[in-house]
Coordinates of C-alpha atoms in Angstrom, one line a residue:
M1 CA 69.5 122.5 80.6
N2 CA 68.2 122.9 84.4
E3 CA 64.3 122.1 84.1
E4 CA 62.4 124.0 86.2
I5 CA 60.6 122.1 89.4
D6 CA 57.7 123.1 90.5
E7 CA 57.3 123.1 94.4
S8 CA 54.0 122.6 94.7
E9 CA 54.0 119.4 93.5
F10 CA 56.6 118.3 96.1
Y11 CA 55.2 120.6 99.5
H12 CA 51.3 120.6 99.4
Q13 CA 49.4 120.6 102.8
D14 CA 47.6 116.2 103.6
F15 CA 44.1 118.0 105.1
T16 CA 43.3 113.7 105.4
T17 CA 45.9 114.2 108.1
A18 CA 44.2 114.1 111.7
S19 CA 45.1 117.1 113.5
E20 CA 46.2 117.1 117.0
W21 CA 43.1 118.6 118.8
E22 CA 41.1 115.2 116.4
V23 CA 43.4 113.3 117.6
F24 CA 42.4 113.9 120.9
M25 CA 39.0 113.4 120.4
A26 CA 39.5 110.7 119.4
R27 CA 40.8 109.3 122.0
M28 CA 38.3 110.3 124.3
E29 CA 35.3 108.9 122.8
E30 CA 37.4 105.7 122.4
I31 CA 37.6 105.9 126.3
I32 CA 34.6 106.2 127.1
N33 CA 33.0 103.7 124.4
Q34 CA 35.5 101.5 126.0
W35 CA 33.5 101.5 129.2
K36 CA 29.9 101.7 127.6
T37 CA 31.3 98.4 126.0
D38 CA 32.6 97.4 130.0
D39 CA 29.6 98.3 131.2
M40 CA 27.3 96.6 129.7
K41 CA 30.1 92.7 129.2
N42 CA 30.8 93.5 133.7
E43 CA 27.2 93.2 135.5
K44 CA 27.8 94.1 138.7
I45 CA 26.6 92.3 141.7
T46 CA 27.4 93.6 145.0
D47 CA 26.3 94.1 148.5
I48 CA 28.2 97.3 148.9
I49 CA 25.8 100.3 147.9
N50 CA 26.2 103.9 147.9
V51 CA 30.2 103.8 146.7
W52 CA 31.3 105.5 143.9
D53 CA 33.2 103.6 140.7
I54 CA 35.8 105.1 139.7
R55 CA 38.0 105.1 136.8
S56 CA 41.0 107.0 134.8
E57 CA 42.4 107.1 131.6
K58 CA 45.8 109.5 130.5
L59 CA 45.6 112.2 127.6
T60 CA 47.2 114.4 126.4
F61 CA 47.1 117.5 124.7
A62 CA 48.9 120.9 123.9
D63 CA 52.2 119.4 126.0
T64 CA 49.7 118.9 128.9
D65 CA 49.1 115.7 130.4
F66 CA 45.3 115.3 131.2
L67 CA 43.3 112.9 133.3
L68 CA 40.2 111.5 132.2
H69 CA 38.0 110.2 135.3
A70 CA 34.7 108.8 135.4
Y71 CA 33.1 108.6 138.2
K72 CA 29.5 106.8 138.8
M73 CA 27.6 105.6 142.3
D74 CA 26.3 102.1 142.8
I75 CA 22.4 102.3 144.0
E76 CA 20.7 100.0 146.2
T77 CA 18.2 98.8 144.1
P78 CA 14.8 97.0 145.9
D79 CA 13.7 93.0 145.1
N80 CA 10.2 94.1 143.8
S81 CA 10.2 94.2 140.5
E82 CA 8.0 96.8 139.2
S83 CA 9.9 99.2 141.1
S84 CA 13.8 98.2 140.1
D85 CA 12.7 99.0 136.9
E86 CA 11.1 102.7 138.0
I87 CA 14.4 103.1 139.3
E88 CA 16.4 102.0 136.5
K89 CA 14.8 104.6 134.3
Q90 CA 15.3 106.9 137.2
N91 CA 19.5 105.9 137.4
D92 CA 18.9 106.4 132.7
I93 CA 19.3 110.3 133.8
P94 CA 22.3 110.8 135.9
I95 CA 20.5 114.1 136.6
D96 CA 18.4 113.7 140.5
S97 CA 15.7 116.6 140.0
L98 CA 14.4 115.7 143.2
Y99 CA 18.7 115.6 144.5
D100 CA 18.6 116.7 148.7
F101 CA 21.0 117.7 151.0
E102 CA 22.9 114.5 152.4
L103 CA 25.3 113.8 155.7
Y104 CA 29.2 113.9 155.0
N105 CA 29.4 110.5 153.3
E106 CA 32.8 109.2 154.0
N107 CA 32.4 107.3 150.2
N108 CA 32.1 110.3 148.6
N109 CA 35.3 111.6 149.3
N110 CA 37.1 111.8 145.5
V111 CA 38.8 115.0 143.9
H112 CA 35.7 115.8 142.5
S113 CA 33.3 115.0 145.5
C114 CA 31.6 118.5 145.1
L115 CA 29.9 118.3 141.2
S116 CA 27.6 114.9 143.1
T117 CA 26.8 117.9 145.6
W118 CA 25.9 120.7 143.8
Y119 CA 24.6 119.4 141.1
G120 CA 23.0 115.6 142.6
L121 CA 24.6 114.2 139.6
K122 CA 24.9 110.1 140.1
E123 CA 27.1 109.7 137.0
Y124 CA 30.0 112.3 135.2
I125 CA 33.0 112.2 133.6
V126 CA 36.0 114.9 134.4
L127 CA 38.8 116.1 132.2
A128 CA 41.9 117.2 134.7
P129 CA 45.2 118.6 134.0
T130 CA 47.6 116.9 135.9
N131 CA 50.6 117.6 137.3
N132 CA 49.4 120.6 139.3
V133 CA 49.0 122.1 135.7
N134 CA 46.3 124.9 135.8
I135 CA 43.9 125.9 132.6
T136 CA 44.5 129.7 132.6
S137 CA 44.3 130.5 128.9
E138 CA 41.0 131.6 127.7
N139 CA 42.0 129.6 124.5
K140 CA 42.5 126.3 126.2
I141 CA 39.3 126.3 128.1
K142 CA 37.6 127.3 124.7
I143 CA 39.4 124.3 122.6
L144 CA 38.4 121.7 125.7
L145 CA 34.7 123.0 126.5
S146 CA 34.5 122.5 122.4
S147 CA 36.2 118.9 122.7
A148 CA 34.2 117.9 126.1
Y149 CA 30.8 119.3 123.5
I150 CA 32.1 117.1 120.4
V151 CA 32.3 114.0 122.0
S152 CA 29.4 114.1 124.2
N153 CA 27.2 114.5 120.6
N154 CA 29.6 111.3 118.9
T155 CA 29.2 109.1 121.8
N156 CA 26.2 109.3 122.8
C157 CA 26.6 108.4 126.6
G158 CA 24.2 110.1 127.9
I159 CA 26.9 111.2 131.0
P160 CA 27.9 114.9 132.1
I161 CA 30.7 115.8 130.9
F162 CA 33.2 118.2 133.0
V163 CA 35.9 120.2 132.1
Q164 CA 38.5 121.8 135.2
I165 CA 40.0 125.6 134.8
R166 CA 41.7 127.9 136.9
E167 CA 43.1 127.3 140.0
R168 CA 42.4 123.9 141.5
W169 CA 42.2 125.6 144.5
Q170 CA 38.9 127.2 143.0
N171 CA 36.7 123.9 142.1
C172 CA 35.5 126.2 138.9
Y173 CA 34.3 123.5 136.6
L174 CA 32.4 123.6 133.0
G175 CA 30.7 121.1 131.5
V176 CA 27.4 119.8 129.2
F177 CA 25.2 116.7 129.2
E178 CA 23.7 115.8 126.6
N179 CA 20.4 113.2 125.5
E180 CA 18.0 112.6 122.9
A181 CA 15.6 115.1 124.5
I182 CA 17.3 117.9 126.4
R183 CA 20.6 119.0 126.7
T184 CA 22.3 121.6 129.8
N185 CA 25.5 123.9 130.0
F186 CA 26.5 124.0 133.0
E187 CA 28.5 127.3 133.7
M188 CA 30.7 128.8 136.8
V189 CA 31.7 132.0 137.8
H190 CA 34.2 132.8 140.7
L191 CA 34.1 135.3 142.1
N192 CA 35.9 136.9 145.0
K193 CA 33.0 138.3 146.8
G194 CA 29.4 137.7 146.2
P195 CA 26.7 140.3 146.0
P196 CA 25.4 141.2 149.5
Q197 CA 21.7 140.6 148.4
C198 CA 22.8 136.6 147.0
S199 CA 23.7 136.4 150.9
Y200 CA 19.5 135.5 151.7
L201 CA 17.5 132.9 149.4
N202 CA 14.9 136.1 148.4
G203 CA 18.5 137.5 146.9
L204 CA 19.0 134.7 145.5
L205 CA 15.2 133.4 143.7
D206 CA 15.6 136.9 142.4
L207 CA 18.7 135.7 140.7
F208 CA 17.7 132.3 139.5
K209 CA 14.4 134.0 138.2
T210 CA 16.2 136.7 136.5
K211 CA 18.8 133.7 134.5
I212 CA 15.7 131.2 133.9
M213 CA 14.4 134.3 131.6
S214 CA 11.0 132.6 131.3
P215 CA 8.2 133.9 128.5
C216 CA 6.2 133.0 131.3
N217 CA 5.3 132.9 135.0
I218 CA 7.7 130.8 137.4
E219 CA 5.3 129.8 139.9
N220 CA 6.6 126.2 141.3
I221 CA 9.3 126.9 142.2
L222 CA 10.6 123.8 144.8
V223 CA 13.7 125.6 147.4
S224 CA 15.3 123.3 149.7
V225 CA 17.7 125.1 152.7
Q226 CA 20.8 123.6 154.4
M227 CA 22.4 125.5 157.5
T228 CA 25.8 123.8 158.6
Y229 CA 27.0 124.9 162.2
T230 CA 30.3 123.9 163.0
L231 CA 32.4 122.7 166.7
T232 CA 35.6 122.9 166.8
D233 CA 36.3 124.2 170.3
F234 CA 35.1 121.7 173.2
G235 CA 35.7 123.5 176.4
N236 CA 35.6 121.3 179.1
F237 CA 35.0 118.2 177.5
I238 CA 37.8 117.3 175.9
W239 CA 38.2 113.8 175.6
K240 CA 42.1 112.7 176.0
Q241 CA 44.7 111.3 178.0
E242 CA 47.5 112.2 178.9
L243 CA 50.6 110.6 177.8
L244 CA 52.6 109.3 181.5
E245 CA 56.3 110.3 181.0
G246 CA 57.8 108.8 183.7
D247 CA 55.2 109.1 186.3
F248 CA 53.4 105.9 187.4
D249 CA 50.3 105.0 189.7
T250 CA 50.6 101.6 191.5
E251 CA 46.5 101.6 192.8
S252 CA 46.5 100.9 188.3
L253 CA 48.6 98.4 187.4
F254 CA 46.3 95.5 186.3
I255 CA 44.6 98.1 183.8
L256 CA 46.3 98.3 180.6
P257 CA 47.3 101.5 179.0
F258 CA 43.9 103.1 177.4
G259 CA 42.6 106.2 175.8
V260 CA 44.0 108.6 173.3
S261 CA 46.6 111.2 174.0
V262 CA 44.8 113.6 171.3
D263 CA 41.3 113.8 171.0
P264 CA 39.9 112.6 168.1
I265 CA 37.1 114.3 167.3
N266 CA 38.3 117.2 164.9
S267 CA 34.9 118.9 164.4
I268 CA 31.3 118.4 165.3
I269 CA 28.6 119.2 162.6
L270 CA 25.5 120.2 162.4
K271 CA 23.5 120.3 160.0
A272 CA 19.0 122.1 159.6
T273 CA 17.2 121.1 156.6
W274 CA 14.6 122.3 154.7
S275 CA 13.3 120.4 151.7
H276 CA 11.3 120.5 148.9
L277 CA 9.2 123.8 150.4
P278 CA 7.2 126.2 147.9
D279 CA 9.2 129.5 147.7
H280 CA 5.9 131.0 149.0
L281 CA 5.4 129.8 152.1
I282 CA 9.3 131.1 153.5
I283 CA 10.6 134.1 153.9
D284 CA 14.1 134.9 154.0
S285 CA 16.1 138.5 154.0
E286 CA 18.0 141.5 155.6
I287 CA 14.3 142.1 158.0
Y288 CA 12.9 138.9 158.5
S289 CA 13.5 135.3 158.6
D290 CA 11.6 132.2 158.6
L291 CA 14.6 130.2 158.3
D292 CA 15.2 129.1 162.2
P293 CA 17.8 126.3 163.0
I294 CA 15.8 125.3 166.1
A295 CA 12.4 125.0 163.9
A296 CA 13.8 122.4 161.4
P297 CA 12.4 120.0 159.9
K298 CA 15.2 118.1 159.7
W299 CA 18.5 117.4 161.6
S300 CA 21.5 115.6 160.7
C301 CA 25.0 115.4 162.8
S302 CA 28.7 114.2 162.2
A303 CA 32.1 114.3 163.6
N304 CA 34.9 114.7 161.2
I305 CA 37.7 112.3 163.2
T306 CA 41.2 113.0 164.2
Y307 CA 43.6 111.0 161.0
E308 CA 45.4 108.5 163.3
P309 CA 45.2 110.2 167.1
V310 CA 47.7 108.4 168.6
C311 CA 45.8 105.3 170.1
L312 CA 47.7 103.9 173.8
L313 CA 46.3 100.3 173.3
G314 CA 47.5 100.3 170.2
E315 CA 50.7 102.2 170.9
A316 CA 51.8 98.9 174.1
L317 CA 50.5 96.3 171.4
S318 CA 52.8 97.7 168.6
E319 CA 55.6 98.1 170.7
F320 CA 55.4 94.5 171.3
F321 CA 55.2 93.4 168.6
Q322 CA 58.1 95.2 167.0
N323 CA 60.4 93.5 169.6
L324 CA 59.6 90.1 168.4
S325 CA 62.5 90.9 165.7
N326 CA 64.8 92.1 168.4
N327 CA 67.8 90.4 168.6
S328 CA 69.6 92.5 171.0
S329 CA 69.7 90.4 174.5
I330 CA 69.7 91.5 178.0
Y331 CA 73.3 92.4 178.7
N332 CA 74.1 94.3 175.8
V333 CA 70.8 96.4 176.6
L334 CA 70.7 97.1 180.0
G335 CA 75.1 97.5 179.9
D336 CA 76.8 98.0 183.3
F337 CA 73.6 97.6 185.3
A338 CA 73.3 93.5 184.0
A339 CA 76.6 92.8 183.8
S340 CA 77.1 94.5 187.8
L341 CA 74.5 92.6 188.8
S342 CA 75.5 89.3 187.4
M343 CA 78.7 88.9 188.9
D344 CA 77.8 89.1 193.0
S345 CA 76.4 85.3 192.3
N346 CA 78.2 83.2 193.1
P347 CA 76.4 79.2 192.3
L348 CA 78.8 78.1 195.4
D349 CA 77.2 79.4 197.9
L350 CA 74.6 76.8 197.3
L351 CA 76.7 74.5 198.7
T352 CA 77.2 77.3 202.7
E353 CA 73.6 77.6 203.2
P354 CA 71.0 75.3 204.4
A355 CA 68.6 73.5 203.1
V356 CA 65.3 75.5 204.1
P357 CA 65.6 78.2 204.6
A358 CA 63.5 79.8 207.5
I359 CA 59.7 81.7 206.3
T360 CA 60.8 85.0 207.8
A361 CA 64.4 85.1 205.9
L362 CA 61.9 84.4 202.0
L363 CA 59.9 86.8 202.7
S364 CA 62.0 89.4 203.6
R365 CA 64.8 88.1 200.4
A366 CA 61.6 87.4 198.3
A367 CA 61.2 89.1 195.3
R368 CA 63.9 92.2 196.3
H369 CA 67.5 89.3 196.3
S370 CA 68.6 91.6 193.5
L371 CA 68.1 95.2 194.6
S372 CA 70.4 95.3 198.2
R373 CA 73.5 94.0 195.4
N374 CA 75.5 96.5 194.4
R375 CA 74.5 100.1 193.4
R376 CA 77.6 100.7 191.0
A377 CA 74.7 101.1 188.1
N378 CA 72.0 103.4 187.5
P379 CA 69.1 101.3 187.3
P380 CA 66.2 102.5 184.3
I381 CA 63.1 101.5 186.3
N382 CA 63.4 103.4 190.2
E383 CA 63.1 101.2 193.5
S384 CA 60.3 103.0 194.5
V385 CA 58.7 102.0 191.1
L386 CA 60.1 98.6 190.7
V387 CA 59.3 97.4 194.1
P388 CA 55.5 97.5 193.6
M389 CA 55.6 96.3 190.0
L390 CA 57.7 92.8 191.8
Y391 CA 55.0 93.0 195.0
F392 CA 52.4 92.9 191.8
L393 CA 54.0 89.4 191.0
F394 CA 54.6 87.8 193.7
P395 CA 52.2 89.3 195.8
D396 CA 53.2 86.4 198.7
A397 CA 56.8 88.4 198.9
D398 CA 54.7 90.9 200.6
E399 CA 52.8 90.2 204.3
K400 CA 50.1 92.6 203.0
S401 CA 49.0 92.6 200.0
T402 CA 47.1 94.8 198.2
Y403 CA 46.4 92.8 195.0
P404 CA 46.7 88.7 196.3
Y405 CA 46.2 86.2 193.4
G406 CA 42.3 85.5 193.1
W407 CA 41.5 88.8 194.1
R408 CA 39.3 89.6 190.9
E409 CA 37.9 87.1 190.8
D410 CA 36.5 88.3 194.5
N411 CA 35.0 91.6 193.0
E412 CA 34.4 90.9 189.4
S413 CA 32.2 87.7 189.6
L414 CA 29.0 90.1 191.5
K415 CA 29.3 92.5 188.5
R416 CA 29.3 90.3 185.6
N417 CA 26.3 89.5 183.8
D418 CA 24.5 88.5 179.1
S419 CA 27.0 90.6 177.7
N420 CA 29.9 89.7 179.5
A421 CA 29.2 85.9 179.1
M422 CA 28.9 86.4 175.2
C423 CA 32.0 88.2 174.9
E424 CA 33.8 85.3 177.1
E425 CA 32.0 83.4 174.6
D426 CA 33.7 85.4 171.5
F427 CA 36.9 85.4 173.1
K428 CA 37.0 81.2 173.2
G429 CA 38.4 80.6 170.2
F430 CA 41.7 83.5 171.4
K431 CA 44.9 82.2 172.4
T432 CA 45.8 83.8 175.6
V433 CA 46.4 82.9 179.8
A434 CA 44.1 82.6 182.6
A435 CA 43.2 86.1 183.6
D436 CA 45.0 87.2 187.2
S437 CA 47.7 84.3 187.1
L438 CA 51.8 85.5 186.6
C439 CA 52.2 85.7 183.2
W440 CA 48.7 87.7 182.9
R441 CA 50.4 90.4 185.2
L442 CA 54.2 89.8 183.7
S443 CA 52.0 91.2 180.0
I444 CA 50.7 94.3 182.1
V445 CA 53.7 95.4 183.7
L446 CA 55.7 94.7 181.0
A447 CA 53.6 97.3 178.7
H448 CA 53.7 99.3 181.1
A449 CA 57.8 99.2 181.4
L450 CA 57.0 100.2 177.2
Q451 CA 54.7 102.2 177.1
S452 CA 55.6 104.4 179.4
L453 CA 58.6 104.3 181.5
G454 CA 61.6 104.0 180.2
G455 CA 61.1 101.8 176.3
V456 CA 62.9 99.2 175.8
K457 CA 65.6 99.2 179.2
A458 CA 62.6 99.2 181.4
F459 CA 61.3 96.5 179.1
C460 CA 65.1 94.4 180.4
H461 CA 65.1 96.2 183.7
V462 CA 61.6 93.8 184.4
W463 CA 62.2 91.3 183.0
Y464 CA 65.1 90.6 184.6
E465 CA 64.5 91.7 188.1
F466 CA 61.7 88.4 187.1
V467 CA 63.8 86.1 185.5
Q468 CA 66.1 86.6 188.5
E469 CA 63.5 86.0 191.3
M470 CA 61.8 83.3 189.2
R471 CA 65.6 82.0 189.5
Y472 CA 65.8 82.8 193.4
R473 CA 62.8 80.9 193.9
W474 CA 64.0 77.9 191.5
E475 CA 66.7 77.0 193.9
K476 CA 64.9 77.9 197.0
S477 CA 62.2 75.5 196.4
M478 CA 59.9 78.8 197.2
P479 CA 56.3 78.3 195.6
I480 CA 55.3 80.6 192.5
P481 CA 52.4 82.5 192.4
G482 CA 49.9 82.3 189.9

């Protein structure tokens, strides 16, 4: 006879097992306590101030991945012991009651930096979903916010804890701050269009007093106002330099490419600020306003810089460094042009030519010996551009040379001042050549060839002509200038 089995003895719910939510909160508490322990062990001694220290840890709850971020600003403390103690007491409270508007801080460019700007926070924690997941479910929002309340109470961290909700572009957060004395709830409402009365300070003050709902008469309300103006259209005052595409100015042979091809400034931001003024001293309504930007007690200006603008000097130097790893020969780059030039040279011609050529013949042939040869191949650089460049390198080949060696020293010796002397003193450790020497001019000419005359082919063409000229002068026992 089969015995009857009581299923309740085998199947029962174990309430001692931690749920997924409890495990999630325990993990949050563990991370925050670990951060507190690390802060106590590692007292930072750094010369860098007003820089955000950011830490992150991964969490998982309800099949969703989260990141728990901790943000803390390193604040400068003075040497005076009394004042430093007062500042340390103020730093214990992450909410700055005297927070004022600040100019754009390039160090505060983290993902959740809007919280420090809106609430004046120096330290806070953010729980945010990853992988572009949006928390839009009301039930999930309530569970996550309840987790923040419980964790803040259990850990006694004294730091505001925020939960990012809704879609990311909305920058919507809910949070809580709790310490031994007070508890503050951070709430947000995202509106597609703000109420018309909130476009002016008087309407905002009425809304503020309504939300406070104080039984006592509110008299002392401090107001800070900031107006921001952004200039993006600079008209004729755009600072940029057009790239040279085949057009070469022989008058600026000795000047390296410098400037930018795109305006390096995206926008200029001007802010007019009124700080900590009693509300009864300011009127700002649809009819009348005291907030005249010209009469603002504080102005500040900043500029948004273009991300990685094309700098001509940097591009020229970068191309030089890139060619260091180029193992191609000149004949591989120039092809038939270099081959046709090399076929015309016969070493046996040296035995039949006179030992000492005439001076007029030297001046007419120097620097232009190779241009009178075979023209079956198209040169990378036109002769109208190449000839002035070679005359710049070898000015003795031109009877009416515009740039003889030493002309820069004569022109600039009178312009040198103490600042130039200081620069020369600082640059003594650099490996370089004498200014206005042959190597100095060759480097500039090659930079122009790479930057604006055709790249590597133009570079090889100039180098080939330079080597041909140096060989010709060596064979003819001609002096090499510079």
